[in-house]
Structures are given as C-alpha cells and as structure tokens.
CSV table of C-alpha atoms and ligand atoms in Angstrom, one decimal:
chain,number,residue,atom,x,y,z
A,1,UNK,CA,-21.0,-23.2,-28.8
A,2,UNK,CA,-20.0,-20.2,-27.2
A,3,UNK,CA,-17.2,-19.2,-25.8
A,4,UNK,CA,-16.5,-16.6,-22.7
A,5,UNK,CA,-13.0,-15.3,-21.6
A,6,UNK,CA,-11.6,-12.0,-20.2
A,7,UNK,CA,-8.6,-10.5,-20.0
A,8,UNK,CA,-7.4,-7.8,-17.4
A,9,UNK,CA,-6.0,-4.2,-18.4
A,10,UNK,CA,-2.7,-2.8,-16.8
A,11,UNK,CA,-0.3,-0.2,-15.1
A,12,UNK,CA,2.9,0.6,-15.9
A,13,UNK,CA,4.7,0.5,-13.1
A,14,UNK,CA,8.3,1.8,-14.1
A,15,UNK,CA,10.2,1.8,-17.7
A,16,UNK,CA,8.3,3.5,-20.1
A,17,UNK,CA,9.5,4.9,-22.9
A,18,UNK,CA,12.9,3.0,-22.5
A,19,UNK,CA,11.4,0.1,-23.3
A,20,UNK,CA,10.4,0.6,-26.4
A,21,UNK,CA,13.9,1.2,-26.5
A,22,UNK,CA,15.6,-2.0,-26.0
A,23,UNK,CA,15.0,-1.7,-22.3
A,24,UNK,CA,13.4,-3.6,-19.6
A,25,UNK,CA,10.3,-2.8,-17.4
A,26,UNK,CA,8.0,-3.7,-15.0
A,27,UNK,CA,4.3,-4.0,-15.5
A,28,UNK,CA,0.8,-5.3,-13.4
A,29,UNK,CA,-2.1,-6.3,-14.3
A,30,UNK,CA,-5.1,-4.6,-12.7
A,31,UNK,CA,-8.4,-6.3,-11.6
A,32,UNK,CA,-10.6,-5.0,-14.2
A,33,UNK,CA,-11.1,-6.8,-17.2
A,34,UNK,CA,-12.6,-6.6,-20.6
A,35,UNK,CA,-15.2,-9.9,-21.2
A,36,UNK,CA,-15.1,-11.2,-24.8
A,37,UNK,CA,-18.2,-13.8,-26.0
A,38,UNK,CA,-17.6,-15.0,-29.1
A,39,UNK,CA,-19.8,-18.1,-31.3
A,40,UNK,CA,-19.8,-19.1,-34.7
A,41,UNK,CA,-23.0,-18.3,-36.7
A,42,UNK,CA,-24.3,-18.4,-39.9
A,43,UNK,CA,-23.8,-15.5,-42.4
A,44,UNK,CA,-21.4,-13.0,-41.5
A,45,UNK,CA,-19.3,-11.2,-39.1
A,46,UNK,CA,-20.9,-9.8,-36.8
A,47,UNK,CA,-19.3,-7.6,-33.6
A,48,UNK,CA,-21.1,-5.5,-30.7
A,49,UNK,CA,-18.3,-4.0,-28.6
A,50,UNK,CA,-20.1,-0.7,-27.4
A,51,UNK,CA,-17.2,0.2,-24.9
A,52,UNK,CA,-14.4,-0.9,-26.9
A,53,UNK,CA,-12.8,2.4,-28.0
A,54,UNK,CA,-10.8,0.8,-31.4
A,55,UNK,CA,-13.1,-2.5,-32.9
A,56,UNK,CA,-10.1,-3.0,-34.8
A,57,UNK,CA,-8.3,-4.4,-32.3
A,58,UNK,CA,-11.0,-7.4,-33.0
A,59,UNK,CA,-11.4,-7.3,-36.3
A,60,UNK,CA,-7.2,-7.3,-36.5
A,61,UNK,CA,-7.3,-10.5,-34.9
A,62,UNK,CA,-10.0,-12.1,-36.4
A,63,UNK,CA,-8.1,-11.3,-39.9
A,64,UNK,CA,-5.0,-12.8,-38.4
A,65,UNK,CA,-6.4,-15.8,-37.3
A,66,UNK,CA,-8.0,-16.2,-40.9
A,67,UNK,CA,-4.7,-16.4,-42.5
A,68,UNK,CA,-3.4,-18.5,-40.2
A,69,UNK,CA,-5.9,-20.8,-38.9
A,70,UNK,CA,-7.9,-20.6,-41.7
A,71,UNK,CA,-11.1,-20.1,-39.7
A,72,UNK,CA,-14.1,-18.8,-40.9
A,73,UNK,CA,-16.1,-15.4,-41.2
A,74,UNK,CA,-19.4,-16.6,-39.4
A,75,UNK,CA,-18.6,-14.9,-35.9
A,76,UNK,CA,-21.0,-12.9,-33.5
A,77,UNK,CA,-18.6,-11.0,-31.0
A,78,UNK,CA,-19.8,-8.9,-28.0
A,79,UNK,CA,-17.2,-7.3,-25.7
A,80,UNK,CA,-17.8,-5.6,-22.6
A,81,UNK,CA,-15.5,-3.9,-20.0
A,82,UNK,CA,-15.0,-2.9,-16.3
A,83,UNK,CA,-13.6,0.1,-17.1
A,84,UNK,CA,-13.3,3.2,-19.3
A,85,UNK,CA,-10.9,2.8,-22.3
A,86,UNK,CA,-9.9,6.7,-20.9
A,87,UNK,CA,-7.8,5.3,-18.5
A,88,UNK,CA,-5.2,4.2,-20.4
A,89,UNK,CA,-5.8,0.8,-18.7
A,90,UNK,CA,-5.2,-0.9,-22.1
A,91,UNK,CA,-8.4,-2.0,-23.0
A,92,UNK,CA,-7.0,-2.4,-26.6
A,93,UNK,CA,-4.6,-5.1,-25.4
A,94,UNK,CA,-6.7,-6.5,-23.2
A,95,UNK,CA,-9.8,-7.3,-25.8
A,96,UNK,CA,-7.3,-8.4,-28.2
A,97,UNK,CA,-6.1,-11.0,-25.8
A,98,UNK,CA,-9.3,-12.1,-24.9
A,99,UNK,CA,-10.0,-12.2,-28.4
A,100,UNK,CA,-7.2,-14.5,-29.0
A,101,UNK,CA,-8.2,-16.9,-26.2
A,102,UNK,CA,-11.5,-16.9,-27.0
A,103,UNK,CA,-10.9,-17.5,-31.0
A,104,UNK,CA,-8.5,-20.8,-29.8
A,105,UNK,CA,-11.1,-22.2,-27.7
A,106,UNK,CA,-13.8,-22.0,-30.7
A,107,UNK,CA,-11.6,-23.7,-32.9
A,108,UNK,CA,-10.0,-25.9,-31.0
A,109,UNK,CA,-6.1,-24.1,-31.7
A,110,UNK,CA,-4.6,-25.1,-27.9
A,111,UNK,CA,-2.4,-22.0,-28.2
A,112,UNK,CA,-0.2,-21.6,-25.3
A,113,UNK,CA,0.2,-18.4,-23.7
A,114,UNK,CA,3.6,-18.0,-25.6
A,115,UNK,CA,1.7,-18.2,-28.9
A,116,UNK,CA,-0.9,-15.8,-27.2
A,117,UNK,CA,1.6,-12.7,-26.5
A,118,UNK,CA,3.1,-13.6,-30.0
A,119,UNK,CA,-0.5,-13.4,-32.2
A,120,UNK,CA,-1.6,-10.1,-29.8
A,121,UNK,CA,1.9,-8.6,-30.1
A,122,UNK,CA,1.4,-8.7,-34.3
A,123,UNK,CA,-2.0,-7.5,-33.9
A,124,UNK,CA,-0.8,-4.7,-31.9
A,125,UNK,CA,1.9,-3.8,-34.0
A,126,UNK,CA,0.1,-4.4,-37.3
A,127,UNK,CA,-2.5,-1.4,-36.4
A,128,UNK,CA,0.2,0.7,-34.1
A,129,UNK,CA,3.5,0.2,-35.7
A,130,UNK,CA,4.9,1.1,-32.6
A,131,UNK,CA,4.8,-0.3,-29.0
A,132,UNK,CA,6.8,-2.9,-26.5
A,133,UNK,CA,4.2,-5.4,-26.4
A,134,UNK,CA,4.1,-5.0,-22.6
A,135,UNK,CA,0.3,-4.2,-22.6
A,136,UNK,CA,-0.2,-7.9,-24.3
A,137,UNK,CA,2.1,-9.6,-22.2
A,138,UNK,CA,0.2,-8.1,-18.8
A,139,UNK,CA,-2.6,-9.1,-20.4
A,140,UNK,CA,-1.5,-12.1,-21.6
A,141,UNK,CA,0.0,-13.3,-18.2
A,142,UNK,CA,-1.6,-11.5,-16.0
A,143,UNK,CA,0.5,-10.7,-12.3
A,144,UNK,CA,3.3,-8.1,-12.1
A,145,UNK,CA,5.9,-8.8,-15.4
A,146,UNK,CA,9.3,-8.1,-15.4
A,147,UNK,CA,9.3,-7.7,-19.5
A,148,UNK,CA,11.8,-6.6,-22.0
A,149,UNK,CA,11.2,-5.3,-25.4
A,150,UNK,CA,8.8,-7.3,-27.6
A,151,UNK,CA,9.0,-9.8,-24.9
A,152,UNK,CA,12.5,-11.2,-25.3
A,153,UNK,CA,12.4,-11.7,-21.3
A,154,UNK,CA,8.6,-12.0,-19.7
A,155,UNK,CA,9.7,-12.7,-15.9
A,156,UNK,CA,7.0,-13.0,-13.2
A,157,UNK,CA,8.1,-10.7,-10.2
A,158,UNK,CA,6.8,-12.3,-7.1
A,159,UNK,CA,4.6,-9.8,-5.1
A,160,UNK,CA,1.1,-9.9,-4.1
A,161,UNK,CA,-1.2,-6.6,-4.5
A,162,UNK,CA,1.0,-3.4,-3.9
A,163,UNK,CA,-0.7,-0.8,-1.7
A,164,UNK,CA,-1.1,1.9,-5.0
A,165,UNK,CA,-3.6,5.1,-5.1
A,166,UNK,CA,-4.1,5.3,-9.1
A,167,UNK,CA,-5.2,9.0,-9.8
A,168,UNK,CA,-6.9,9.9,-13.1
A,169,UNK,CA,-5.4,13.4,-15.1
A,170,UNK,CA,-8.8,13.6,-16.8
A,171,UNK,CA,-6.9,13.8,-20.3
A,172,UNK,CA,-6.9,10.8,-22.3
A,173,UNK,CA,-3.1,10.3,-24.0
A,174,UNK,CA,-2.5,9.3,-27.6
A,175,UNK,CA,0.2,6.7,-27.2
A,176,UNK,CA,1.3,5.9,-30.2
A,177,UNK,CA,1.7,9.2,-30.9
A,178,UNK,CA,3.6,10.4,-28.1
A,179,UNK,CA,5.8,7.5,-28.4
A,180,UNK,CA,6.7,8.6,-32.5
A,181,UNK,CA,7.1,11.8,-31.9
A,182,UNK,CA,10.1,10.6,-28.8
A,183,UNK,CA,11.0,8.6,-31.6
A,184,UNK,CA,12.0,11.2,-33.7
A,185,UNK,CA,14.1,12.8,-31.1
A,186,UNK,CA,15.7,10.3,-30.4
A,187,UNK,CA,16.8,9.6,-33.8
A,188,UNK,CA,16.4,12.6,-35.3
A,189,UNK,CA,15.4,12.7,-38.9
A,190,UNK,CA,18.1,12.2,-41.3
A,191,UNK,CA,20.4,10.0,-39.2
A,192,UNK,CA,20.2,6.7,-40.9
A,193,UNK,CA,18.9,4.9,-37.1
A,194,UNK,CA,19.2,4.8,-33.4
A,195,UNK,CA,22.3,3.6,-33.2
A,196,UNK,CA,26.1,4.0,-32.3
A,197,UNK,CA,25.4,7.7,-33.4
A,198,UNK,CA,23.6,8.4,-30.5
A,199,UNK,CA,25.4,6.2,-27.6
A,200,UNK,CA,26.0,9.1,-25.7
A,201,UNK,CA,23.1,11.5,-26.7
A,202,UNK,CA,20.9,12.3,-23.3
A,203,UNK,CA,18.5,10.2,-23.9
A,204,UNK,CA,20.7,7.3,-24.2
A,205,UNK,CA,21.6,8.1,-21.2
A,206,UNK,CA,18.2,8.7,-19.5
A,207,UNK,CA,17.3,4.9,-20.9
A,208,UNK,CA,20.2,3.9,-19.2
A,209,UNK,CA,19.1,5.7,-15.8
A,210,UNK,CA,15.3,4.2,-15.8
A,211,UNK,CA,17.3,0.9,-17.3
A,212,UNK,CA,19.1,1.2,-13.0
A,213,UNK,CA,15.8,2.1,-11.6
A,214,UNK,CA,14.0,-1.1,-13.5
A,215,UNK,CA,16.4,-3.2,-12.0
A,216,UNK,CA,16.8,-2.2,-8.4
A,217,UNK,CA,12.8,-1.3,-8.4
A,218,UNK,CA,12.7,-5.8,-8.8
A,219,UNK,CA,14.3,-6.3,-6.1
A,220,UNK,CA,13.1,-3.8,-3.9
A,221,UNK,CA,9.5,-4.9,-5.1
A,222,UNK,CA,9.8,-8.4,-3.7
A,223,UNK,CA,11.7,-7.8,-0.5
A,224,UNK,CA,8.7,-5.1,0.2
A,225,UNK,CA,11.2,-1.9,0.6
A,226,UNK,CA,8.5,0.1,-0.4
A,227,UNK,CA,10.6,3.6,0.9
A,228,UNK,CA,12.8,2.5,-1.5
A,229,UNK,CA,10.4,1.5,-4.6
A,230,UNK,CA,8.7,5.0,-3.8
A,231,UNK,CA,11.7,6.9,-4.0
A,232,UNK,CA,12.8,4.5,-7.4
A,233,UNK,CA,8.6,6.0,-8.9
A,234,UNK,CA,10.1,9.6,-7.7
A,235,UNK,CA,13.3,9.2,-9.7
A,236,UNK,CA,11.3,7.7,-12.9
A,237,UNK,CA,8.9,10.5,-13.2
A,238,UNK,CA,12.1,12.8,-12.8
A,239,UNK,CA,13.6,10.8,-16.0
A,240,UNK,CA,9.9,10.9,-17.6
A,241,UNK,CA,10.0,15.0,-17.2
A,242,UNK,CA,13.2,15.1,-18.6
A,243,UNK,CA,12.0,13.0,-21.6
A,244,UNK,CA,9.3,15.4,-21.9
A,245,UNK,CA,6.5,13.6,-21.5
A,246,UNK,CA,5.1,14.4,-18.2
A,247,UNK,CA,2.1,17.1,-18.1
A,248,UNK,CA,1.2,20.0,-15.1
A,249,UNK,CA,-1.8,18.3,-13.9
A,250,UNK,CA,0.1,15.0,-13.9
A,251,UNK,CA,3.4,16.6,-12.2
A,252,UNK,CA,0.7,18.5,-9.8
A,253,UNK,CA,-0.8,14.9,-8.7
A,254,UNK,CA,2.6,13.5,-8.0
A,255,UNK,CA,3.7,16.1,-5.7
A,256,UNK,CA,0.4,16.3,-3.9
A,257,UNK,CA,0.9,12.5,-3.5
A,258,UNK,CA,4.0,13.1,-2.0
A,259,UNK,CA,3.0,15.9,0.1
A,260,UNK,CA,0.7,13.7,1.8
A,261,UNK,CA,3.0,10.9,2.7
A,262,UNK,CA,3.3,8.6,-0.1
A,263,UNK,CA,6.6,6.7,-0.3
A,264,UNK,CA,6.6,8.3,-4.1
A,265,UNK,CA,4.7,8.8,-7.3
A,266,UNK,CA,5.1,8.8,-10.9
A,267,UNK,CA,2.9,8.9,-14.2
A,268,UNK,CA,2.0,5.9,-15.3
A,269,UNK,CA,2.2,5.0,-19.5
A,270,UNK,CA,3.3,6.9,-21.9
A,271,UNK,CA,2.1,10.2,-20.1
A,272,UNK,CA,0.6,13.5,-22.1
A,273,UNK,CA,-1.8,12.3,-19.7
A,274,UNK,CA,-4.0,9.3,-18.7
A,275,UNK,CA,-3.0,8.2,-14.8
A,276,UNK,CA,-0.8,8.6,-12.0
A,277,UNK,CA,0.5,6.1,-9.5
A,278,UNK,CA,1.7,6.6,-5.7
A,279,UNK,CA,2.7,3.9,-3.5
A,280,UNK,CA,1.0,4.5,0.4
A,281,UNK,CA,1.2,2.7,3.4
A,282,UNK,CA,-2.8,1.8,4.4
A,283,UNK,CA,-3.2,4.2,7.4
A,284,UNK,CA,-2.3,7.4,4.7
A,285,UNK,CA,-4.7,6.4,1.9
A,286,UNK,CA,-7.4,8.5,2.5
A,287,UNK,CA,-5.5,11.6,3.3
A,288,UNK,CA,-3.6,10.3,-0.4
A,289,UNK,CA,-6.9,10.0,-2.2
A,290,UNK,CA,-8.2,13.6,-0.5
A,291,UNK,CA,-5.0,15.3,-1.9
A,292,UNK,CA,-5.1,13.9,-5.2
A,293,UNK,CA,-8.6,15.0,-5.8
A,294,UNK,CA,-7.3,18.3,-4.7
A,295,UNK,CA,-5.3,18.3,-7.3
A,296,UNK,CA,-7.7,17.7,-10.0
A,297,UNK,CA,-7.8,13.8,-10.5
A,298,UNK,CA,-10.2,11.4,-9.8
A,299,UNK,CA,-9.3,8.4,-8.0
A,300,UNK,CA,-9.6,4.8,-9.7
A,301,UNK,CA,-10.1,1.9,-7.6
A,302,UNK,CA,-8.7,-1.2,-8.7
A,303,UNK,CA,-6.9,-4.0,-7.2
A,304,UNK,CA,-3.3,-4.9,-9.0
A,305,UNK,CA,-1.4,-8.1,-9.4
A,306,UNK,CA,-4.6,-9.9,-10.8
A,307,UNK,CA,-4.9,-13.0,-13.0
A,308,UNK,CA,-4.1,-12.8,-16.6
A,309,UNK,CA,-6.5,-14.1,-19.6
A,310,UNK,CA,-8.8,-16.5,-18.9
A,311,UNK,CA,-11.8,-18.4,-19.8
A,312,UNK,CA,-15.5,-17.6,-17.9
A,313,UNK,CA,-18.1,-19.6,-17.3
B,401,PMV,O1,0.2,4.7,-22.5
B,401,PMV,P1,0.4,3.3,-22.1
B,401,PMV,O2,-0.2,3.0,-20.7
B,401,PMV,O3,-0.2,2.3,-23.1
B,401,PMV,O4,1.9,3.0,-22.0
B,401,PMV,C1,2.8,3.2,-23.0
B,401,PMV,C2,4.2,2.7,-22.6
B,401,PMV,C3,5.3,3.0,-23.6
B,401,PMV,O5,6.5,2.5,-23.0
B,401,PMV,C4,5.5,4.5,-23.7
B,401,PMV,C5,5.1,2.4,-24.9
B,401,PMV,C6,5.2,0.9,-25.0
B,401,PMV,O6,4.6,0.3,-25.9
B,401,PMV,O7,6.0,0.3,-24.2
C-alpha cells in the first residue's frame, strides 16, 4: 500500500521571537505544500527527498515512531515540494507533518491532529532544541492559528485569504541560530534563567509590546480593519528592529512597501533574512509588487489561509 499526504508551509504573521518566549502569535498556512509518499518494502530504509533541505526531519520521525509504535524499518519515502526550502516557508515542519500523517495511515495509528502537533513538535525540538512549535501547528492545522508557546493555546482565527504581497530578501536565515543567540541576550550567560531577574529588562518589555500587538492584531484580523492590522505589522517590525533581528534589505522592502500604499509591512520569521510581508488593498498590488522588486526582492506568489495536512489521492 501506499500512502500520499501533504502538508502546507507557513508565514508568520506577527509574534516572533516573543513566542518562543512564553508569548502568543499568529500564524497562516500558505498554499504550497510539501507531498510525502511513503510504502513499506522489503529490506531497508529507503528516502528520496531531493528538495527537502534537512532529510532528518524524516529520518527524526521515522526513529520516533519506532520507539513508539514499534514500526518497522522497511520504508521507501519520496518527498517533493512546491516551493524552495529558501523561503523560510517551513518546509522542515511541513515534511515532518506530512511524514507523521503519512506514517499513521501506513500503520493503521488513527492519531488525531492533537497527537500530530505533539509527535512533530518532539521531532522539531529533538533536532533544533529550540523553537515554538508554531511551524508544526500551521502545518498541522492548517488556516490562520492563533498559537501560544509549544501550543498551550492552538485557536483558529476566522479569516479567509488576507490580501498579502510576500517579498523574498534573497538571503536564507538560520533560525535556530538567530533565535539562540536572542537567547543569550535575553538571559545573559551567567544568570541562572530568564526569569524574575529580568522582569523589567527591555526585552521583557518589547515581548510584552508584540504580546498588545498579537492581541489586538486578532481582532482586527477578523473584523477586516486591515488600516489597522497594517499599522499593528508596522509596529511589529519596529519591535523586531529593536530586538535586532531585522536586516537593510529587509527594512528597505518594508518601507518601499509602505511607500507604495500598503496598509503596513513587516519581516516575516525569525528575520536575518528570508521574507517580508505587506498587507495591500487589490487595486495597489501591482504598483506593491513593482516597488518591492525595486528594492531588491523577488515576489512569491502564494495564496494564505490554506488547508492543513492531509491525505492525497
Ligand atoms: O524563521 P521562521 O519562519 O521559522 O520563524 C521563526 C519564528 C521564531 O519565533 C523566531 C521562532 C519560533 O520557533 O517561534
């Protein structure tokens, strides 16, 4: 038998950073996907992801499920994508998923989507070490997630596709990286943890800002404000400079954004590089696009609010 799911990748839409700190955000799925076929065969295990940037991703999972499931090691595996793992589109989350799916279907598991986020989110953090889980629960889910921290809350927000131009820096970020090394500044070296210590240090306090934005940015999101939700992306990526984690080219693509009319724009992850996002109303998107090119990116067209994992035919 063989078995055919996807999953789709994702944008950050505001919260990074803080969430990894205890902190909500919100998060949509985007309409490309990553295709996983997996069947049992003789012999051994046996994987063919050409596009897939980090096989170990799969070969996480498949380990996991081992322990737990006690399934077997005869496995062929082919993965394909939509979309470049440059993006920053969380193909890594998004195979893993798919794997998951895919691996309970074979054997018969029934695992719900609960136990879906749960087994990707170990996965994740057993090669990471670091990270929300808010790529596996977009993933996992699908739609636009309001999501806290290792998915203690995993809240649909009602919306259908929001009118975003997604511009491309051209760099590719290291996430967990840039996320350890805002780790250590936020609890510097030496001090035993993030803790009552640092209550009142700035970045407390700039978790606690994007914490506001999160919040009114749900609202605003599903009563269609969109002047509002762009100015709530303007005020992130202010809070995401301060962090430090904003680059010129991304900064650059923001304000051209804005200088061509969108209602705001913001980096989108954990920045260093990767993508931006700008919220437009439909008669401005071309002069949006034209601008951002200007400024260097490259425009990616996909579709957001899509469907989470699933199986294919
Ligand atoms: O770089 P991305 O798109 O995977 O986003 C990272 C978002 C962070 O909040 C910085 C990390 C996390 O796991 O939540």
């Amino acid at each position: 038998m063989r078995i055919k799911t996807s999953a789709p990748g994702k944008l950050m839409l505001f919260g990074e950073h803080a969430v990894v700190y205890n902190r909500p955000c919100i998060v949509t799925a985007v309409s490309s996907r990553i295709q996983v076929a997996i069947e049992q065969t003789p012999g051994r295990f046996k994987i063919d992801a050409p596009q897939v940037k980090d096989v170990r991703f799969v070969e996480e999972t498949i380990r996991v499920f081992k322990n737990k499931f006690k399934t077997g090691n005869g496995l062929s595996i082919k993965t394909q994508s939509d979309f470049s793992y440059q993006y920053g589109f969380g193909s890594s989350s998004a195979v893993t998923v798919a794997t998951i799916l895919a691996m309970s279907k074979l054997y018969h598991l029934n695992l719900s989507l609960k136990n879906i986020f749960s087994l990707g989110y170990q996965v994740a953090l057993n090669i990471q070490g670091v990270g929300s889980g808010f790529d596996i629960a977009a993933a996992t889910y699908g739609g636009t997630i309001y999501f806290l921290t290792g998915g203690k809350k995993i809240e649909p927000v009602p919306v259908k596709n929001i009118n975003l131009v997604i511009g491309y820096s051209g760099v590719k970020a290291d996430t967990p990286k840039i996320v350890k090394s805002l780790k250590l500044k936020v609890s510097p070296k030496g001090r035993s943890s993030y803790g009552r210590k640092n209550q009142k240090s700035k970045y407390v306090k700039i978790f606690n800002q994007i914490t506001e934005i999160v919040e009114d940015a749900k609202k605003k999101l599903v009563n269609k404000n969109w002047q509002r939700v762009g100015k709530l992306m303007n005020y992130n990526h202010q809070l995401l400079q301060k962090l430090e984690v904003s680059t010129e080219k991304l900064d650059k693509m923001c304000q051209a954004a804005v200088g061509a009319g969108a209602y705001g724009a913001k980096l989108s992850g954990a920045g260093g590089g990767d993508c931006m996002i700008s919220l437009v109303s439909k008669d401005k998107r071309n002069l949006l696009e034209q601008a951002i090119e200007k400024a260097g990116g490259q425009i990616i067209n996909v579709d957001n609010n899509a469907e989470g994992v699933k199986t294919e035919n």
